[in-house]
XYZ file of C-alpha atoms in Angstrom:
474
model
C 84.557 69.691 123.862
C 84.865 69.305 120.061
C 88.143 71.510 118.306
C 87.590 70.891 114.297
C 89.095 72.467 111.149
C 86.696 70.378 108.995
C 82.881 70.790 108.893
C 82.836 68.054 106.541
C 80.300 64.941 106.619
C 82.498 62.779 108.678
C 81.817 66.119 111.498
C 78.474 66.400 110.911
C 78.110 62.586 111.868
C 79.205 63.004 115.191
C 77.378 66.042 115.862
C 74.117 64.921 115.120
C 74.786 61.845 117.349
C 76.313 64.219 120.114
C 73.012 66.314 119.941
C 70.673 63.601 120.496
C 72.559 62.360 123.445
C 72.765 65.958 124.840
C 69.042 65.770 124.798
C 68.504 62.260 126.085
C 70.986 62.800 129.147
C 69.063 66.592 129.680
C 68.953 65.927 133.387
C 72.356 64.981 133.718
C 73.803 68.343 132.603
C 75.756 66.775 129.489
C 76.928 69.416 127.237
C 78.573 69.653 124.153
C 80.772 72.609 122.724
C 81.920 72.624 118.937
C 84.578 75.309 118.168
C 85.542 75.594 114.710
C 89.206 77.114 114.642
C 91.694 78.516 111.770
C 92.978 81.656 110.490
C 90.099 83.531 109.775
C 87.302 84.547 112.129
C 85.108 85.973 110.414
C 84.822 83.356 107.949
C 84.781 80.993 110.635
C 81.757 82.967 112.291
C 79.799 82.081 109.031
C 80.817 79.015 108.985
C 79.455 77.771 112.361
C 75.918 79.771 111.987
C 75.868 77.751 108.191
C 76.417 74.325 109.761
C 74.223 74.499 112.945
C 71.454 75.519 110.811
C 71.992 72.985 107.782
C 72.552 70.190 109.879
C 69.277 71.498 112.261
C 71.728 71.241 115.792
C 69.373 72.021 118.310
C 71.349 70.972 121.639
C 74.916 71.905 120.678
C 76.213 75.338 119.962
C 78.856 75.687 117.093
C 81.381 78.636 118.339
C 84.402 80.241 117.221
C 86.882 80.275 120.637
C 88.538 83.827 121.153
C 91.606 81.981 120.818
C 90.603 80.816 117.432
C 93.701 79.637 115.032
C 94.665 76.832 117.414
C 91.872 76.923 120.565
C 92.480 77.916 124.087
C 96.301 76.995 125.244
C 94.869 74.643 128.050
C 94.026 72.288 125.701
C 97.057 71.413 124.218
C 95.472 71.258 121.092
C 97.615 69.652 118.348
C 97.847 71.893 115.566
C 98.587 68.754 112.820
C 94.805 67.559 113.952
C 91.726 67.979 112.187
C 89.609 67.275 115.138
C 90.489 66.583 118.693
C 87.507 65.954 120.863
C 88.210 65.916 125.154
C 85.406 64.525 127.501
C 85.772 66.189 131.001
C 83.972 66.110 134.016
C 84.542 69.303 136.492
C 88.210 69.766 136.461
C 89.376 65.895 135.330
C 90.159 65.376 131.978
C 88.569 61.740 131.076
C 89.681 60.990 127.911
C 91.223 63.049 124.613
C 91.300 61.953 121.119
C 93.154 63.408 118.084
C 92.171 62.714 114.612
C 94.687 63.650 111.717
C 91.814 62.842 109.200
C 87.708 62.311 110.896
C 85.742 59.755 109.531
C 82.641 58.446 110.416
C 83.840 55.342 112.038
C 86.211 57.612 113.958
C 82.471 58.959 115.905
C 82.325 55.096 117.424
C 85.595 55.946 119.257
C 84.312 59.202 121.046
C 81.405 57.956 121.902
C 82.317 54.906 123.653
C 83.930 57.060 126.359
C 80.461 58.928 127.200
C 78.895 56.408 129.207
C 82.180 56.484 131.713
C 82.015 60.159 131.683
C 78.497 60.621 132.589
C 79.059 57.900 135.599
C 81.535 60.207 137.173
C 79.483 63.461 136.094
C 76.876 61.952 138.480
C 79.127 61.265 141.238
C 80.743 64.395 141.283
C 77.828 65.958 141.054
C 76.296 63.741 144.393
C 79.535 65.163 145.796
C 79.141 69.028 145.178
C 75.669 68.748 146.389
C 77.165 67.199 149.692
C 79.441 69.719 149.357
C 77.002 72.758 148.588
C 75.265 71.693 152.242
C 78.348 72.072 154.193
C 79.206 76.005 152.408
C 78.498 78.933 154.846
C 77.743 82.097 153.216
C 80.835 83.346 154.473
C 83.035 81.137 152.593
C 84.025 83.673 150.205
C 82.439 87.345 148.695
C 81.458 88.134 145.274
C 79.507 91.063 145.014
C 80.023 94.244 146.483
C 77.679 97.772 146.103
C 77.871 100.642 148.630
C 75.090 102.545 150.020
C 74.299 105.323 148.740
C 75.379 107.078 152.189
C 78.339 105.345 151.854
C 77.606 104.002 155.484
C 77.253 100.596 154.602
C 78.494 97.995 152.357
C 76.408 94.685 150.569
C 78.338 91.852 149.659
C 77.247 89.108 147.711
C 78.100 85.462 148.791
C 78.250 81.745 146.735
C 74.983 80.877 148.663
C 72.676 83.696 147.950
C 73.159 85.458 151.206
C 74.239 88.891 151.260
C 75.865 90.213 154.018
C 75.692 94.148 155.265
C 78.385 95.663 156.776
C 78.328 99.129 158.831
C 81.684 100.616 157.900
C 81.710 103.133 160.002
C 81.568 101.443 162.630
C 83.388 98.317 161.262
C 80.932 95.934 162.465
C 78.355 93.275 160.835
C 74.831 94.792 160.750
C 73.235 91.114 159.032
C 72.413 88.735 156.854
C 69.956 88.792 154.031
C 68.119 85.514 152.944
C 67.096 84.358 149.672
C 64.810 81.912 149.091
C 67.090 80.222 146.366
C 70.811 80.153 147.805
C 72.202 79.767 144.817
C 75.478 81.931 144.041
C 74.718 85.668 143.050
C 75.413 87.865 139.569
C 74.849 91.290 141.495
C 73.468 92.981 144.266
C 72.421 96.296 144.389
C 70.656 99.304 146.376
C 68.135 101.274 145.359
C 68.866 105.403 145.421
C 67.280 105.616 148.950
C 69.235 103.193 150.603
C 66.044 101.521 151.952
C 65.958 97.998 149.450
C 68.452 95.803 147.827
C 68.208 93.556 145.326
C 69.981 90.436 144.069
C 70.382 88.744 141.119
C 71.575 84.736 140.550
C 73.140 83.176 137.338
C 69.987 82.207 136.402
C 68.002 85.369 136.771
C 66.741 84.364 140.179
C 65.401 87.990 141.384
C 65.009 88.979 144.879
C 64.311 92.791 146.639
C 64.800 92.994 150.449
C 64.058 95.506 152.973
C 67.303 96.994 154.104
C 66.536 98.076 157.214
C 64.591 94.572 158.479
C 66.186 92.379 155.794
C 62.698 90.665 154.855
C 62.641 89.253 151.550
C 60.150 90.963 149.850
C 59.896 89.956 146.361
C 61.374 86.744 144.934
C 61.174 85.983 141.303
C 61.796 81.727 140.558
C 63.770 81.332 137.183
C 60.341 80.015 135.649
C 58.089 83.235 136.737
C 61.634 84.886 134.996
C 60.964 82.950 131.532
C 56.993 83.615 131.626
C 57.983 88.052 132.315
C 60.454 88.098 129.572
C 60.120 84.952 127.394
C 63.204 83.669 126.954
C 65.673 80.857 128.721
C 68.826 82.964 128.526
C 70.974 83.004 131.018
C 71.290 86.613 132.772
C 74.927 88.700 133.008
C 76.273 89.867 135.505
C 74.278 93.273 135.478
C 71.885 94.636 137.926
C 70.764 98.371 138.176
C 68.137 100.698 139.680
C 66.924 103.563 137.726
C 67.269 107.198 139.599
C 63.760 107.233 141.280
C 63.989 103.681 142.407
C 60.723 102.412 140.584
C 62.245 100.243 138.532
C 65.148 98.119 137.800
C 67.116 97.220 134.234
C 68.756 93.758 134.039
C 71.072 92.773 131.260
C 70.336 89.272 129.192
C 72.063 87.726 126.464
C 70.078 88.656 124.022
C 68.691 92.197 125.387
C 67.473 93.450 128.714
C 64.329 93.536 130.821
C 62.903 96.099 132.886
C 61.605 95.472 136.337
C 58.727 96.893 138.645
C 60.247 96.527 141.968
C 56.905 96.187 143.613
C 55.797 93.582 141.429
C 59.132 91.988 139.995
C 56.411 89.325 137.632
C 54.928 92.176 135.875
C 57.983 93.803 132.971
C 59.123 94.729 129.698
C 61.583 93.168 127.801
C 63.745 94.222 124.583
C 65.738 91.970 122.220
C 68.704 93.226 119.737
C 67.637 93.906 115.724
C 67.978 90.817 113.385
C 70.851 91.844 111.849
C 72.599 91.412 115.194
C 71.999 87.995 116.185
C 75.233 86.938 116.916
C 75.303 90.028 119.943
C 75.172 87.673 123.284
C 75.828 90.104 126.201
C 78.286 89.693 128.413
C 78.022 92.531 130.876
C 76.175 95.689 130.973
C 76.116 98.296 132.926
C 73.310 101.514 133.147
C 74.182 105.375 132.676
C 74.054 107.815 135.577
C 70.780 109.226 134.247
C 68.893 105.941 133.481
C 68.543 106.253 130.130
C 70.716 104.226 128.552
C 72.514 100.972 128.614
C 75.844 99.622 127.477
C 76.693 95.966 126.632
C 79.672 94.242 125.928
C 80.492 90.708 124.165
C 83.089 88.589 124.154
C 83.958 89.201 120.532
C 84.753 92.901 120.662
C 81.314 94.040 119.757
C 79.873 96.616 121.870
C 75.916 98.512 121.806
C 74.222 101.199 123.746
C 70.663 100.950 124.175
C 68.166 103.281 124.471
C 65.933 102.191 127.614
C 62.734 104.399 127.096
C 62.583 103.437 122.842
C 64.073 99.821 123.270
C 66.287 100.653 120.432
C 69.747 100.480 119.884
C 71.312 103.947 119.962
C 74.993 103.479 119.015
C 76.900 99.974 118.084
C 80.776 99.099 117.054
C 82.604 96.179 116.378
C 86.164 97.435 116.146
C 87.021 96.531 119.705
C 89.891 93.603 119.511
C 90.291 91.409 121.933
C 87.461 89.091 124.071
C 85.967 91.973 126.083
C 84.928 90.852 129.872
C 83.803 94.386 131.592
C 82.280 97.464 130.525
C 81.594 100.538 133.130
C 79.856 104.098 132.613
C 81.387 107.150 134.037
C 79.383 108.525 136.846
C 79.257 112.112 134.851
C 77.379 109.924 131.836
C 80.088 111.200 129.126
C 82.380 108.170 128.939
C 82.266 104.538 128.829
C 85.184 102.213 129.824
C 86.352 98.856 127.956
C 88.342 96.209 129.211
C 89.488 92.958 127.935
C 92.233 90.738 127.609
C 94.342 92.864 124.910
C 93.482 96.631 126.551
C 91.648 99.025 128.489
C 89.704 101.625 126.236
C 87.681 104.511 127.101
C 84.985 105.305 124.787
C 82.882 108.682 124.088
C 79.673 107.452 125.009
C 77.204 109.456 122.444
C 79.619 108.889 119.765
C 81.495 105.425 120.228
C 84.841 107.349 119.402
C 87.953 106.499 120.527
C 88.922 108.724 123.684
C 91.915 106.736 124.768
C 93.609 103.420 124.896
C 95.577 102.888 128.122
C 97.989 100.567 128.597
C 98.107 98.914 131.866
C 100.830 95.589 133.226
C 98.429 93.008 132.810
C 94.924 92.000 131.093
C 92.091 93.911 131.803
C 88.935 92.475 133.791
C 86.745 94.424 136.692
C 86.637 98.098 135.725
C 84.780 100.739 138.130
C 85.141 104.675 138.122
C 85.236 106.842 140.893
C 82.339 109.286 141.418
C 83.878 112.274 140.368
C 84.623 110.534 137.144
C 88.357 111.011 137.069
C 90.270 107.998 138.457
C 89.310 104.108 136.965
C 89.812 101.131 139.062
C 91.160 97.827 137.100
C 91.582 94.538 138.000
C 94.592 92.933 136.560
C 95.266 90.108 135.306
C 92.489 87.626 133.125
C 89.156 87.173 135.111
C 88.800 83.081 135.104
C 86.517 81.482 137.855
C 86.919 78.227 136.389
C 90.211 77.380 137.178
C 93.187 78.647 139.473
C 95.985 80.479 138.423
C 99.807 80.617 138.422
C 99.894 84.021 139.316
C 98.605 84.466 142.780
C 98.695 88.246 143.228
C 96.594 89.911 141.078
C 97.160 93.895 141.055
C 94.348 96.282 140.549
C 95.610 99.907 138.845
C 94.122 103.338 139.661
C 94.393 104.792 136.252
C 93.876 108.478 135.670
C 91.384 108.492 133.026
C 92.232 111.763 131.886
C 95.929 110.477 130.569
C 96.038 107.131 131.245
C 98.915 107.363 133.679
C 98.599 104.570 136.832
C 98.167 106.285 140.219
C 98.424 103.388 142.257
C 98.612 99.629 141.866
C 97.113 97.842 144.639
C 98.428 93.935 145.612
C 95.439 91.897 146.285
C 96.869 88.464 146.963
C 94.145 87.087 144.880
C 94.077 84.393 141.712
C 90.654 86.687 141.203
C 89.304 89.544 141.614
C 85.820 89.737 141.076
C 84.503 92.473 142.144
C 85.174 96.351 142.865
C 83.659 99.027 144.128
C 83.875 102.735 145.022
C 82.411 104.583 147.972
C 80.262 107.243 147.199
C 82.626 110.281 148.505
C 85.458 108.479 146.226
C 87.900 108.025 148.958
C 87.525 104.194 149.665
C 87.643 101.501 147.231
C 86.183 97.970 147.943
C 87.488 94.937 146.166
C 87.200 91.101 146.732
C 87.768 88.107 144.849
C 89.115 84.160 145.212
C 91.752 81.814 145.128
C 89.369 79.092 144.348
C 88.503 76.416 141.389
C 84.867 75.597 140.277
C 82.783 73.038 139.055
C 79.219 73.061 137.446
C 76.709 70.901 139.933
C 73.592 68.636 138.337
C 71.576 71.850 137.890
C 74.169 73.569 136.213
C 75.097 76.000 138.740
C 78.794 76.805 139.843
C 80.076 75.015 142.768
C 83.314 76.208 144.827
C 85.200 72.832 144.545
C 88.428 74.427 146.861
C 88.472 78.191 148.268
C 90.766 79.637 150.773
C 89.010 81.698 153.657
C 89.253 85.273 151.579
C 88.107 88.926 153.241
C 86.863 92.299 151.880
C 89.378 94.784 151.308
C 89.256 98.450 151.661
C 91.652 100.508 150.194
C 92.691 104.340 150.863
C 92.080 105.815 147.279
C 94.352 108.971 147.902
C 97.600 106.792 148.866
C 96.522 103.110 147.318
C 97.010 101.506 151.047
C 95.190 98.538 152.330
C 93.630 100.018 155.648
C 91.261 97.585 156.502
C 89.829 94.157 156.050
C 86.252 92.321 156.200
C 87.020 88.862 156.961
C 84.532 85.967 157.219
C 85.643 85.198 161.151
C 84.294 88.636 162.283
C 80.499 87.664 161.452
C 78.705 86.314 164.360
């Protein structure tokens, strides 16, 4: 990781040599981040687009951090240095340097520490893989979507499995298998309750019969880069339309649409030129299955039109790295959160409807089905590391004055996912107290996790009154 206030020669030295070895050591998952930090964003924006493309970077993408005048706080980041350059492997810091003024000989002393590095990136990587073997699918949840009864719940686990639950009769119904158990973006039903589908990190699609839980489609992440022709990792966003033929999937750069009968055969969009910067970070579909709304994590947000594949409404005026965006169930409303505020957005218009102010950062948003009460995670949503604050709080906000109804005690360092019965009277929520690593393919690895349940909360009084733990499953 590469922190500069320079993009002088000395910089572009290094980076050239860091982007060849990025390439050469493809298979060992090196990667290289440069973030160019100071006062001004927007100028720094330029910057970095200017550099990567003068200096042809192919490997290594030039950013701006959110945290931009002095980098993330983690980092300890000196803020005398011109460039301070770490080398880390999962959560172990290797080595850090700190360079008052760069020069070219100064590359020699970065990249001597690389070889070490990518010795212990391989052996930690042998190690998650042992690891990975060992995981049960009921180490911890992720995912969660109700049926559209209400009757049942889907939960998402690390491995690619999703588990159903009967809540009615509080009792595990089965296990879905994937053929690829790698850990899942989203899982979904479609409006009939009879399929769901499930989504990985790397766009790894799968639709299974509910009621047998056969897999019946499974798209591999190359058939995914032949539909839609692009590499681009997929965010976290899965949704059927209202007849259940097809299914919308958000991308960084756009969106594809999927036949559910035959997942290989779709249509995909990507954003207008003058918007290249736009890399999705969630999306989520309206009620009527027309539209879609994306968020990025520089406070840009777009709505696109699903049936034209244009881009109906756009803004930029958002502050803050945004992390969720949700759509009100009654299609006139679209909610905001991110690590400054909650907003609530008209969504033909983009206008401001109301800023609420809630204890903590804003992460996991989901509105009831009447439209009328929001459920927010609290509290930064950060898989890649633990926290100090164990107890993360999710607020039922009143989205017609932003008042907090209730504010519900998960015990969590995460919360990662929420989710609302369909009669609005019981609210699902799950998350982690666990740290992650990247294995050799690139994929997130739980490196320590806590045995965490399902919780179900009583939306009328905010009361835990029941819990899906891992030890029930058979």
């Amino acid at each position: 990781m590469v922190f500069t206030r320079k993009t002088d020669a000395a910089l572009a030295s290094l980076v050239k040599q860091l982007d060849k070895l990025v390439a050469k050591h493809e298979e060992q998952q090196l990667r290289v981040f440069v973030n160019l930090i100071g006062e001004d964003r927007e100028a720094l924006e330029a910057e970095a687009k200017k550099f990567g493309a003068k200096h042809k970077v192919a490997n290594v993408p030039i950013v701006v951090p959110v945290e931009h005048e002095n980098g993330p706080d983690n980092f300890g980041i000196n803020p005398d240095a011109a460039v301070t350059v770490t080398l880390y492997s999962g959560l172990k810091v290797n080595s850090s340097h700190a360079f008052d003024k760069f020069k070219k000989d100064d590359a020699k002393t970065v990249l001597a520490d690389v070889p070490a590095l990518l010795e212990e990136s391989a052996a930690a990587s042998d190690e998650a893989q042992t690891d990975e073997a060992n995981f049960h699918a009921s180490d911890h949840y992720g995912r969660l979507d109700f049926s559209p009864d209400g009757a049942r719940l889907a939960v998402g686990g690390p491995t690619g499995q999703i588990h159903v639950w009967n809540l009615k009769e509080k009792k595990f119904v089965r296990v879905l298998r994937r053929s690829d158990e790698r850990m899942l973006e989203d899982v979904a039903w479609n409006p009939q309750g009879t399929r769901l589908a499930a989504v990985d990190i790397w766009g790894r699609l799968s639709i299974h019969d509910a009621a047998s839980g056969k897999e019946l489609h499974f798209l591999s992440a190359r058939r995914r880069e032949e539909a839609i022709g692009s590499k681009e990792r997929l965010v976290a966003s899965l949704a059927w339309n209202l007849a259940g033929d097809s299914m919308v999937l958000t991308t960084a750069n756009g969106f594809a649409v999927w036949n559910p009968d035959v997942p290989a055969e779709s249509e995909a969009a990507v954003p207008d030129t003058d918007d290249d910067r736009f890399s999705a970070w969630h999306g989520t579909i309206s009620a009527d299955g027309r539209r879609l709304a994306q968020v990025d994590e520089y406070g840009k947000f777009r709505v696109w039109n699903l049936h034209t594949g244009e881009i109906a409404l756009r803004s930029a005026d958002f502050k803050g790295c945004q992390v969720y965006v949700a759509w009100s169930p009654d299609d006139r409303r679209i909610a905001l959160s991110s690590n400054s505020t909650l907003r609530i957005v008209d969504a033909r218009t983009g206008a401001i409807v109301r800023d609420v102010e809630t204890p903590q950062q804003s992460s996991i948003v989901a509105w009831s089905p009447d439209s009328k009460i929001l459920a927010v995670a609290q509290g930064w949503l950060n898989r890649w590391s633990s926290s100090d604050r164990p107890n993360k709080a999710i607020s039922l906000v009143n989205s017609e004055d932003g008042t907090i109804r209730h504010r519900l005690n998960s015990g969590l360092m995460n919360i990662e996912a929420l989710a609302w019965s369909t009669d609005g009277k019981t609210l699902a929520s799950t998350g982690s107290s666990k740290v992650w690593r990247l294995d050799r393919n690139g994929d997130p690895q739980v490196v320590a996790n806590p045995e965490m349940p399902v919780s179900l909360w009583d939306a009328e009084n905010g009361r835990l009154f029941y819990q899906i733990t891992p030890a029930e499953e058979p």
